[in-house]
């Protein structure tokens, strides 16, 4: 907003009422003042402004889990595994069912008249350009996974489909290479298409709506206002926020640790760098330092800039592979895979009576729990940068456009890899470990030294863009929804994230704790279902857009 | 000598601004200057206001109160931002240009070690504008 200086005569009475956001909107009437439960101190020249309960309890819980996991990993890892297998095994139907609701709600809102409502009030202006906005939401939401699973997942599903068996999606296509490839691509796109983005969109839209249009703090608990009313400012709200901090911090820290392992594997493959603890610790420290620089520079000049660089490099790699790889195959494959996806979508997303239990529980339910456990972080970040967009514009950009990009990405990387294996008989790409498959695939193409280097750089920058936006999100939740808490706090969270990653890397337990973090997907699925209700209720209570 | 005095105001920490505000009042009377109170707020709800528009009203009310104290003409200007903590310096520098201020009076804290990586807003603004900047230090 940029208002002209107003030279009003001071005699003019000043209104005391709360004005609407820009243009007509409908603020929720509450006596809660943001930051009223916060503790503010100034120790040794560092100002702090924190939500007493959320900050203290989530810090203690996080510390407890790290210490327990490090001290008792052999005892505790099976416990985490058991919890997680129970969730994906027995409640797979619930994850799959809920995710379908999210997709249907989002698609419904795009075509409904509610889609005209603008986030931030009818006259709000977007804070970012389309390119900046899209880069940020894509880099935060998916980037890193696409690097690792772009080659691996299509190949894996192709393999199981071709061989048949219980891990094959939809009973597979035994002995039929073309059918197996089609099924493999459809299954992969299913996991990276509409469903994950609908999960993010539900969280992001509900938070944006309740923050920008309803005037509640930018924190998970605000979404519960339509159900809990003023009680969200008490313990029920504290618990929701603590859970969000837990999921975000462990999701990021464990991914950072595992990511460093994978980046180190790539570096050793390319340059013969030793795959030692030192390399990985240096990588984590480096990523954390760049992330701190980015959050000090802020959302506009830090996170946005890095995300743009990130997306530009990813696009470069994508178009390079399209150009030097099997171009025609990718071009036709894009439309074929899109069609395959649509054709197989009803069967793949069916929650009940599945014959392919291993696939639907081990892959789909795992993915849904994973995306959902990331959703508080990605959703809150997307919400923060989406002011000024209409609901329709928001959903097209957060749901449809990224899904199309995923189709193109998977077709390019997965399709090229399957082509190498099936048509050119190159088995190396199939036999390589998951963290090297991308590099082996690139090796078969020209200029592989350069592209592999770009790929490693991309992996690292994707981690930076996750780490910086994640720290901003945790800081805002632990500061009671304030986005203007003192800077040292966000630096603190970025350092904690790196420190946990290093501790778990050295002491073991990265995978165990990641399992635990993904398990938070279950409670969050319930939170997201509430968010769906809140979105509809919130949008219905907005003044009709003209 | 000075016609337009720009005064960055943080409505969340008014108590820290007191010394600077009285200096502003004295200076404005001495030079018969116009005072522009500038606020930078988040576009998400904050502890001060639930919307940028509410922030603007509160700043307006604040300016009105100050006018009663010193009697000089006042106006306000509000900037809202996705990340006000990170953007405030740049926005204040822009505000100097846009308001046509020839003097900036702002409260700042005492120099400290942390300034090396996170400089105070006052010193950032002073470094990046051509106009005179008067930093009123608040002992913490």
XYZ file of C-alpha atoms in Angstrom:
686
model
C 0.000 0.000 0.000
C 1.286 3.373 -0.835
C -0.887 6.240 0.302
C -0.316 9.834 -0.674
C 0.638 12.059 2.213
C -2.541 13.397 3.660
C -2.627 16.929 4.866
C -5.898 16.742 6.677
C -6.784 19.458 9.119
C -6.077 18.011 12.532
C -9.478 19.106 13.788
C -11.135 16.367 11.751
C -12.371 13.672 14.157
C -10.580 10.364 13.841
C -12.748 7.276 13.636
C -12.091 4.702 16.339
C -13.840 1.738 14.681
C -12.002 -1.068 12.960
C -12.102 -0.452 9.224
C -12.482 -3.224 6.705
C -9.463 -4.608 4.851
C -9.045 -3.009 1.464
C -12.540 -2.956 0.103
C -15.442 -4.819 1.654
C -14.574 -7.839 3.790
C -15.787 -9.272 7.023
C -13.427 -9.176 10.002
C -14.071 -11.640 12.791
C -15.075 -9.857 15.960
C -12.672 -10.934 18.705
C -11.106 -9.250 21.716
C -7.888 -11.159 21.223
C -4.907 -8.915 20.601
C -2.092 -10.482 18.634
C 0.883 -10.969 20.883
C -1.125 -10.574 24.092
C 0.288 -13.862 25.433
C 3.785 -13.019 24.267
C 6.825 -12.569 26.433
C 9.046 -9.681 25.422
C 12.513 -9.284 26.844
C 15.773 -7.725 25.907
C 18.789 -9.724 26.994
C 22.356 -8.869 26.035
C 21.234 -6.511 23.312
C 18.920 -9.089 21.695
C 15.215 -8.288 21.714
C 12.805 -11.184 21.937
C 9.072 -11.359 21.365
C 7.715 -14.889 21.772
C 4.492 -16.691 22.553
C 5.343 -17.981 26.029
C 3.567 -21.333 25.935
C 3.981 -22.281 22.289
C 7.659 -21.357 22.208
C 8.575 -22.979 25.524
C 6.658 -26.204 25.090
C 7.601 -26.775 21.486
C 11.273 -26.153 22.344
C 11.109 -28.670 25.182
C 9.257 -31.264 23.103
C 11.695 -30.877 20.237
C 14.688 -31.195 22.550
C 13.151 -34.216 24.241
C 12.546 -36.011 20.962
C 16.078 -35.333 19.726
C 17.672 -36.524 22.976
C 15.426 -39.596 23.183
C 16.088 -40.522 19.579
C 19.841 -40.086 19.970
C 20.034 -41.942 23.279
C 17.670 -44.801 22.580
C 17.691 -45.120 18.811
C 17.635 -48.900 18.701
C 14.693 -49.016 21.079
C 12.801 -46.029 19.796
C 13.186 -46.388 16.025
C 10.948 -49.512 15.948
C 8.357 -47.619 18.011
C 8.263 -44.778 15.472
C 8.130 -47.351 12.670
C 5.268 -49.199 14.345
C 3.256 -46.001 14.775
C 3.838 -45.106 11.175
C 3.071 -48.555 9.740
C -0.102 -48.622 11.769
C -1.154 -45.264 10.344
C -0.398 -46.019 6.705
C -1.538 -49.642 6.985
C -4.827 -49.311 8.805
C -5.687 -45.741 7.981
C -4.583 -45.606 4.353
C -8.239 -45.278 3.360
C -8.552 -42.211 5.581
C -5.563 -40.412 4.010
C -6.713 -41.283 0.489
C -10.301 -40.351 1.215
C -9.367 -37.019 2.824
C -6.996 -36.064 0.005
C -9.826 -36.636 -2.492
C -12.000 -34.237 -0.521
C -9.283 -31.582 -0.711
C -9.016 -31.958 -4.502
C -12.778 -31.850 -4.983
C -13.126 -28.780 -2.751
C -10.384 -26.897 -4.600
C -11.703 -27.783 -8.061
C -15.212 -26.885 -6.918
C -14.107 -23.500 -5.632
C -12.393 -22.657 -8.925
C -15.693 -22.880 -10.778
C -17.950 -21.598 -7.992
C -18.866 -17.915 -7.579
C -16.871 -17.926 -4.319
C -13.786 -18.006 -6.537
C -14.226 -14.294 -7.170
C -13.465 -13.359 -3.570
C -10.135 -11.652 -3.180
C -7.639 -12.513 -0.427
C -7.014 -9.351 1.585
C -10.274 -7.626 0.636
C -11.860 -6.715 -2.694
C -9.382 -3.912 -3.457
C -6.177 -5.573 -2.239
C -3.212 -5.512 -4.610
C -0.857 -8.503 -5.006
C 2.465 -8.109 -3.214
C 4.435 -10.109 -5.776
C 4.533 -10.581 -9.543
C 3.298 -13.859 -10.982
C 6.867 -15.034 -11.589
C 8.040 -14.201 -8.072
C 4.939 -15.648 -6.485
C 4.982 -18.862 -8.472
C 8.721 -19.362 -7.953
C 8.304 -19.067 -4.211
C 5.378 -21.413 -3.906
C 6.909 -24.011 -6.170
C 10.368 -23.886 -4.582
C 8.882 -24.207 -1.108
C 6.349 -26.876 -2.001
C 8.036 -29.480 -4.076
C 11.346 -28.559 -5.634
C 13.640 -30.853 -3.753
C 11.486 -33.957 -4.095
C 11.310 -33.558 -7.870
C 15.100 -33.701 -7.994
C 15.238 -37.083 -6.316
C 12.031 -38.772 -7.399
C 11.840 -37.428 -10.954
C 13.906 -40.353 -12.195
C 13.422 -42.839 -9.402
C 9.688 -43.044 -9.071
C 8.633 -43.516 -12.699
C 11.312 -46.192 -13.062
C 10.220 -47.969 -9.896
C 6.541 -48.038 -10.818
C 7.455 -49.083 -14.331
C 9.492 -51.954 -12.896
C 6.801 -53.224 -10.523
C 4.096 -52.858 -13.163
C 6.153 -54.782 -15.703
C 6.988 -57.552 -13.234
C 3.499 -57.659 -11.757
C 3.015 -58.389 -8.075
C 1.558 -56.676 -5.082
C 3.670 -53.497 -5.292
C 2.429 -52.701 -8.772
C -0.072 -49.847 -9.042
C -3.539 -51.091 -10.029
C -2.421 -54.708 -10.528
C 0.233 -53.617 -13.033
C 0.696 -54.594 -16.678
C 2.789 -57.738 -16.557
C 5.067 -58.203 -19.528
C 3.691 -55.190 -21.374
C 6.433 -52.547 -21.536
C 4.268 -49.805 -23.042
C 1.421 -50.470 -20.642
C 3.798 -50.594 -17.675
C 5.391 -47.288 -18.717
C 1.982 -45.656 -19.027
C 0.895 -46.978 -15.654
C 4.205 -46.029 -14.026
C 3.947 -42.457 -15.271
C 0.282 -42.156 -14.260
C 1.037 -43.440 -10.755
C 3.972 -41.052 -10.357
C 2.019 -38.053 -11.607
C -0.783 -39.054 -9.259
C 1.609 -38.620 -6.313
C 2.974 -35.290 -7.586
C -0.099 -33.781 -9.206
C -3.436 -32.474 -8.001
C -3.526 -34.201 -4.617
C -0.357 -32.806 -3.009
C -1.077 -29.338 -4.315
C -4.665 -29.516 -3.104
C -3.311 -30.395 0.358
C -1.101 -27.294 0.301
C -3.855 -25.169 -1.197
C -6.325 -26.046 1.568
C -3.906 -25.003 4.308
C -2.721 -21.924 2.450
C -6.172 -20.731 1.468
C -7.643 -21.195 4.941
C -4.733 -19.366 6.600
C -4.737 -16.554 4.070
C -8.478 -16.127 4.410
C -8.509 -16.037 8.196
C -5.485 -13.809 8.398
C -5.953 -11.281 5.600
C -9.755 -11.174 5.418
C -10.771 -12.044 8.970
C -7.978 -10.288 10.854
C -6.755 -13.286 12.863
C -3.046 -14.004 13.491
C -1.098 -15.897 10.821
C -0.981 -19.142 12.784
C -2.490 -22.633 12.361
C -4.917 -22.126 15.237
C -6.769 -19.312 13.465
C -8.313 -21.857 11.083
C -10.142 -23.411 14.028
C -11.933 -20.198 14.924
C -15.218 -21.156 13.190
C -15.375 -24.312 15.348
C -13.742 -23.415 18.643
C -14.477 -19.709 18.789
C -12.531 -17.824 21.456
C -11.125 -21.116 22.807
C -8.541 -21.125 19.998
C -6.581 -18.540 21.992
C -6.280 -21.065 24.856
C -4.888 -24.579 25.098
C -6.615 -26.148 22.080
C -4.947 -23.463 19.974
C -1.599 -23.862 21.716
C -1.632 -27.595 20.964
C -2.401 -27.054 17.284
C 0.431 -24.547 16.973
C 2.889 -26.734 18.881
C 2.060 -29.640 16.583
C 2.671 -27.382 13.583
C 6.076 -26.333 14.936
C 6.959 -29.963 15.616
C 6.001 -31.133 12.128
C 7.743 -28.222 10.424
C 10.964 -28.328 12.407
C 11.420 -32.086 12.212
C 10.241 -32.253 8.634
C 12.846 -29.659 7.663
C 15.691 -30.835 9.908
C 15.424 -34.486 8.898
C 15.086 -33.593 5.220
C 18.111 -31.338 5.550
C 20.090 -34.206 7.071
C 18.996 -36.750 4.472
C 19.435 -34.161 1.718
C 23.013 -33.543 2.812
C 23.648 -37.280 2.582
C 22.299 -37.299 -0.967
C 24.136 -34.149 -2.026
C 27.345 -35.640 -0.627
C 26.731 -38.794 -2.670
C 26.360 -36.612 -5.749
C 29.526 -34.647 -4.970
C 31.548 -37.790 -4.440
C 30.211 -39.263 -7.683
C 31.075 -36.114 -9.626
C 34.288 -34.903 -8.035
C 35.319 -37.856 -5.935
C 34.837 -35.809 -2.774
C 34.888 -38.084 0.260
C 31.415 -39.039 1.394
C 32.390 -38.368 4.969
C 30.613 -36.810 7.928
C 32.756 -33.710 7.440
C 31.457 -33.157 3.893
C 27.866 -33.480 5.044
C 28.336 -31.229 8.079
C 29.994 -28.606 5.880
C 27.058 -28.868 3.470
C 24.534 -28.368 6.287
C 26.485 -25.424 7.701
C 26.795 -23.883 4.247
C 23.083 -24.311 3.532
C 22.214 -22.832 6.933
C 24.482 -19.805 6.457
C 22.976 -18.991 3.050
C 19.497 -19.491 4.536
C 20.295 -17.058 7.357
C 21.490 -14.494 4.828
C 18.248 -14.992 2.937
C 15.965 -14.523 5.963
C 17.881 -11.453 7.095
C 17.325 -9.976 3.635
C 13.634 -10.846 4.042
C 10.885 -12.419 1.983
C 11.163 -9.971 -0.925
C 14.901 -9.651 -1.350
C 16.012 -12.962 0.126
C 13.522 -15.781 -0.296
C 11.975 -14.426 -3.491
C 15.326 -13.859 -5.169
C 16.668 -17.313 -4.284
C 13.424 -18.951 -5.374
C 13.614 -17.189 -8.742
C 17.226 -18.284 -9.260
C 16.195 -21.750 -8.249
C 13.282 -22.006 -10.653
C 15.286 -20.474 -13.496
C 17.996 -23.107 -13.037
C 15.444 -25.907 -12.758
C 13.797 -24.697 -15.983
C 17.197 -24.622 -17.659
C 17.881 -28.221 -16.666
C 14.383 -29.276 -17.703
C 14.599 -27.716 -21.152
C 18.113 -28.999 -21.639
C 16.968 -32.581 -21.022
C 13.980 -32.037 -23.315
C 16.256 -30.677 -26.047
C 19.051 -33.246 -25.935
C 16.983 -36.179 -24.679
C 14.264 -37.975 -26.623
C 12.491 -34.705 -27.532
C 9.697 -36.180 -29.604
C 9.014 -38.855 -27.031
C 8.763 -36.252 -24.286
C 6.528 -33.980 -26.340
C 4.033 -36.695 -27.185
C 4.556 -38.308 -23.787
C 3.426 -35.128 -22.064
C -0.060 -35.373 -23.567
C -0.212 -39.154 -23.286
C 0.759 -39.042 -19.624
C -1.721 -36.302 -18.921
C -4.392 -38.499 -20.481
C -3.154 -41.602 -18.626
C -3.296 -39.648 -15.394
C -6.879 -38.578 -15.973
C -7.916 -42.090 -17.049
C -6.327 -43.805 -14.039
C -7.184 -41.088 -11.535
C -10.483 -42.566 -10.308
C -8.959 -46.015 -9.694
C -5.751 -44.655 -8.143
C -7.616 -42.381 -5.757
C -10.171 -44.989 -4.706
C -9.827 -45.328 -0.913
C -11.747 -48.578 -0.444
C -11.290 -52.232 -1.413
C -7.915 -51.811 -3.111
C -6.317 -54.928 -4.599
C -2.894 -53.255 -4.725
C -2.551 -52.774 -0.956
C 1.242 -52.485 -0.999
C 1.101 -49.712 -3.515
C -1.814 -47.790 -2.032
C -0.499 -48.092 1.547
C 3.247 -48.091 1.010
C 3.298 -45.413 -1.686
C 0.093 -43.402 -1.821
C -0.730 -43.271 1.905
C 2.939 -42.614 2.672
C 3.022 -39.747 0.198
C -0.224 -38.251 1.459
C 0.995 -38.377 5.065
C 4.258 -36.834 3.937
C 2.647 -33.971 1.998
C 0.198 -33.370 4.825
C 2.962 -33.221 7.446
C 4.668 -30.568 5.272
C 1.453 -28.677 4.703
C 1.529 -26.394 7.775
C 4.892 -25.077 6.677
C 4.351 -24.848 2.931
C 0.756 -23.699 3.383
C 1.612 -20.948 5.811
C 4.390 -19.689 3.598
C 2.182 -19.708 0.506
C -0.511 -17.896 2.502
C 1.877 -15.164 3.508
C 2.841 -14.318 -0.070
C -0.618 -14.672 -1.642
C -2.365 -11.506 -0.512
C -4.183 -9.676 -3.269
C -5.052 -12.750 -5.387
C -8.609 -13.909 -5.946
C -9.525 -17.375 -4.695
C -9.832 -18.601 -8.284
C -6.499 -17.124 -9.327
C -4.957 -18.583 -6.175
C -6.266 -22.103 -6.802
C -5.328 -22.096 -10.477
C -1.791 -21.056 -9.543
C -1.399 -23.316 -6.508
C -3.254 -26.346 -7.875
C -3.473 -26.508 -11.650
C -0.270 -24.831 -12.831
C 2.068 -26.759 -10.475
C 0.309 -30.012 -11.384
C 0.969 -29.362 -15.065
C 4.590 -28.535 -14.273
C 4.849 -31.822 -12.367
C 3.498 -33.711 -15.382
C 6.106 -32.085 -17.618
C 8.905 -32.679 -15.122
C 8.047 -36.333 -14.545
C 7.546 -36.948 -18.269
C 10.937 -35.423 -19.008
C 13.050 -37.045 -16.315
C 11.116 -40.269 -15.822
C 10.296 -40.656 -19.504
C 13.930 -40.185 -20.510
C 15.050 -42.731 -17.928
C 12.456 -45.299 -18.991
C 13.431 -44.696 -22.619
C 17.096 -45.291 -21.765
C 16.236 -48.524 -20.032
C 13.554 -49.928 -22.345
C 14.560 -48.654 -25.776
C 18.311 -48.236 -25.406
C 18.893 -51.130 -23.035
C 20.901 -49.034 -20.565
C 20.521 -50.776 -17.222
C 22.797 -48.494 -15.192
C 20.053 -45.994 -14.481
C 17.757 -48.688 -13.073
C 20.463 -50.317 -10.979
C 21.818 -47.134 -9.379
C 20.907 -46.062 -5.844
C 18.065 -43.619 -5.472
C 20.380 -40.676 -4.749
C 22.430 -41.295 -7.916
C 19.766 -42.207 -10.478
C 19.372 -38.607 -11.647
C 23.098 -38.306 -12.266
C 23.321 -41.638 -14.087
C 20.436 -40.579 -16.306
C 22.185 -37.264 -17.056
C 25.418 -39.145 -17.776
C 23.813 -40.730 -20.838
C 23.157 -37.254 -22.252
C 25.703 -34.724 -23.606
C 27.507 -32.242 -21.299
C 26.815 -34.431 -18.302
C 29.579 -32.852 -16.205
C 27.853 -29.481 -16.463
C 24.304 -30.741 -16.030
C 25.248 -32.908 -13.058
C 26.907 -29.921 -11.441
C 23.794 -27.828 -12.039
C 21.712 -30.644 -10.564
C 23.787 -30.692 -7.351
C 23.657 -26.912 -7.123
C 19.887 -27.107 -7.568
C 19.569 -29.638 -4.783
C 21.523 -27.350 -2.470
C 19.582 -24.182 -3.367
C 16.292 -26.044 -3.028
C 17.325 -26.855 0.513
C 18.171 -23.232 1.180
C 14.762 -22.108 -0.051
C 13.113 -24.722 2.181
C 15.214 -23.799 5.190
C 14.672 -20.045 4.951
C 10.927 -20.111 4.385
C 10.597 -22.808 7.058
C 12.423 -20.687 9.633
C 10.134 -17.755 8.860
C 7.105 -19.974 9.399
C 8.323 -21.446 12.708
C 9.259 -17.973 13.906
C 5.813 -16.630 13.120
C 4.027 -19.528 14.887
C 6.200 -19.324 17.998
C 5.731 -15.547 18.097
C 1.957 -15.930 18.348
C 1.324 -15.208 14.660
C 3.510 -12.106 14.466
C 5.451 -11.659 11.259
C 7.250 -8.639 12.687
C 9.045 -10.320 15.583
C 12.726 -9.366 16.026
C 15.141 -10.752 13.435
C 17.392 -12.749 15.799
C 14.475 -15.133 16.398
C 14.321 -16.291 12.800
C 18.074 -16.747 12.792
C 17.695 -18.839 15.952
C 15.296 -21.237 14.227
C 17.467 -21.607 11.142
C 20.406 -22.510 13.383
C 18.330 -24.972 15.430
C 17.239 -26.676 12.226
C 20.840 -27.095 11.090
C 21.963 -28.178 14.569
C 19.306 -30.895 14.806
C 20.234 -32.125 11.340
C 23.913 -32.353 12.321
C 23.171 -34.006 15.673
C 21.011 -36.670 14.033
C 23.468 -37.145 11.196
C 26.303 -37.857 13.625
C 24.289 -39.674 16.260
C 21.971 -41.559 13.922
C 18.207 -41.510 13.949
C 17.519 -39.229 10.948
C 15.208 -41.726 9.284
C 13.560 -42.620 12.590
C 12.705 -39.058 13.413
C 11.554 -38.391 9.875
C 9.140 -41.290 10.285
C 7.851 -39.574 13.415
C 7.523 -36.254 11.599
C 5.555 -37.852 8.781
C 3.296 -39.450 11.406
C 2.073 -35.968 12.297
C 0.321 -36.227 8.930
C -2.461 -38.067 10.722
C -3.533 -35.350 13.188
C -3.017 -32.775 10.464
C -5.368 -34.644 8.152
C -8.087 -33.973 10.724
C -6.948 -30.343 10.991
C -7.129 -30.044 7.196
C -10.645 -31.449 7.105
C -11.589 -28.752 9.611
C -9.822 -26.243 7.379
C -12.077 -27.302 4.472
C -15.124 -26.497 6.572
C -13.528 -23.226 7.695
C -12.767 -22.214 4.101
C -16.366 -22.700 3.025
C -17.736 -20.980 6.109
C -15.231 -18.139 5.833
C -15.845 -17.578 2.126
C -19.619 -17.677 2.575
C -19.397 -14.926 5.189
C -17.395 -12.641 2.893
C -19.314 -9.815 1.265
C -20.348 -10.769 -2.260
C -17.672 -9.793 -4.723
C -18.948 -7.614 -7.523
C 16.323 25.491 7.514
C 14.037 22.453 7.706
C 10.562 22.455 6.158
C 9.503 18.814 6.272
C 10.576 16.599 9.125
C 10.008 12.888 8.639
C 9.554 10.857 11.808
C 9.437 7.045 11.548
C 7.035 5.762 14.173
C 6.585 2.228 15.509
C 3.187 2.221 17.176
C 4.058 -1.038 18.958
C 6.942 0.583 20.849
C 5.783 4.119 21.541
C 7.446 4.230 24.955
C 10.859 4.030 23.281
C 9.998 6.947 21.030
C 9.238 9.522 23.736
C 12.653 11.266 23.742
C 12.693 11.469 19.937
C 9.136 12.804 19.782
C 9.866 15.703 22.114
C 12.995 16.592 20.133
C 10.858 16.577 16.983
C 8.337 18.911 18.596
C 11.096 21.362 19.590
C 12.729 21.281 16.162
C 9.445 21.701 14.323
C 8.546 24.733 16.390
C 12.018 26.216 15.976
C 11.896 25.935 12.154
C 8.122 26.135 11.791
C 8.260 22.809 9.986
C 5.665 20.294 8.834
C 5.941 16.849 10.457
C 5.304 13.617 8.558
C 4.876 10.581 10.753
C 5.751 7.437 8.776
C 4.731 3.921 9.759
C 5.749 0.566 8.261
C 3.439 -2.304 9.144
C 2.862 -5.919 8.191
C -0.041 -6.665 5.858
C -0.910 -9.608 8.111
C -2.621 -8.739 11.415
C -0.221 -7.366 14.032
C -0.355 -6.496 17.711
C -1.220 -2.906 16.794
C -3.777 -3.347 14.071
C -5.607 -6.166 12.357
C -5.394 -4.583 8.920
C -3.078 -2.027 7.328
C -6.071 0.332 7.182
C -6.587 0.087 10.904
C -2.898 0.853 11.357
C -3.337 3.932 9.222
C -6.214 5.124 11.379
C -4.218 4.609 14.528
C -1.270 6.511 13.127
C -3.657 9.264 12.094
C -4.985 9.418 15.645
C -1.445 9.462 16.965
C -0.475 12.349 14.676
C -3.580 14.203 15.816
C -2.510 13.758 19.455
C 0.979 15.016 18.682
C -0.471 18.027 16.897
C -2.271 18.934 20.113
C 1.091 18.880 21.890
C 3.195 20.931 19.486
C 0.701 22.723 17.257
C 2.718 22.209 14.047
C 1.018 20.847 10.906
C 1.164 17.040 10.642
C 0.525 14.347 8.071
C 1.038 10.595 7.930
C 2.153 7.941 5.522
C 1.796 4.189 5.965
C 3.603 1.420 4.115
C 2.493 -2.173 4.470
C 4.801 -5.023 3.699
C 4.966 -8.830 3.581
C 8.080 -8.761 5.717
C 8.251 -5.412 7.546
C 11.202 -6.351 9.757
C 13.378 -6.925 6.717
C 11.961 -4.181 4.500
C 11.631 -1.289 6.927
C 14.986 0.342 6.083
C 14.411 0.340 2.348
C 10.871 1.572 2.813
C 11.983 4.463 5.027
C 14.630 5.441 2.501
C 11.933 5.490 -0.204
C 9.670 7.465 2.109
C 12.283 10.237 2.428
C 12.097 10.742 -1.316
C 8.332 10.401 -1.577
C 7.517 12.739 1.278
C 10.096 15.332 0.236
C 11.484 15.376 3.760
C 14.637 17.400 4.393
C 15.284 16.014 7.858
C 14.708 12.586 9.377
C 14.493 12.312 13.139
C 14.365 8.783 14.437
C 14.866 6.868 17.615
C 17.549 4.207 17.626
C 19.258 2.004 20.148
C 22.831 2.240 21.402
C 25.451 0.663 19.175
C 26.019 -2.989 20.024
C 27.956 -5.980 18.770
C 25.020 -7.441 16.888
C 25.041 -4.352 14.634
C 27.795 -5.929 12.570
C 25.384 -8.455 11.108
C 22.110 -6.652 11.847
C 22.681 -2.886 11.734
C 20.196 -0.599 13.425
C 17.475 0.908 11.266
C 18.729 4.397 12.085
C 22.220 3.807 10.770
C 20.881 2.032 7.663
C 18.624 4.975 6.824
C 21.395 7.499 7.487
C 23.719 5.613 5.129
C 21.237 5.493 2.265
C 19.734 8.992 2.064
C 21.073 12.401 1.125
C 19.062 14.362 3.672
C 20.103 15.065 7.240
C 19.356 12.310 9.708
C 19.159 12.936 13.434
C 19.382 9.744 15.478
C 18.065 9.978 19.003
C 19.641 7.207 21.026
C 17.563 5.416 23.574
C 19.526 3.768 26.343
C 18.235 0.216 26.827
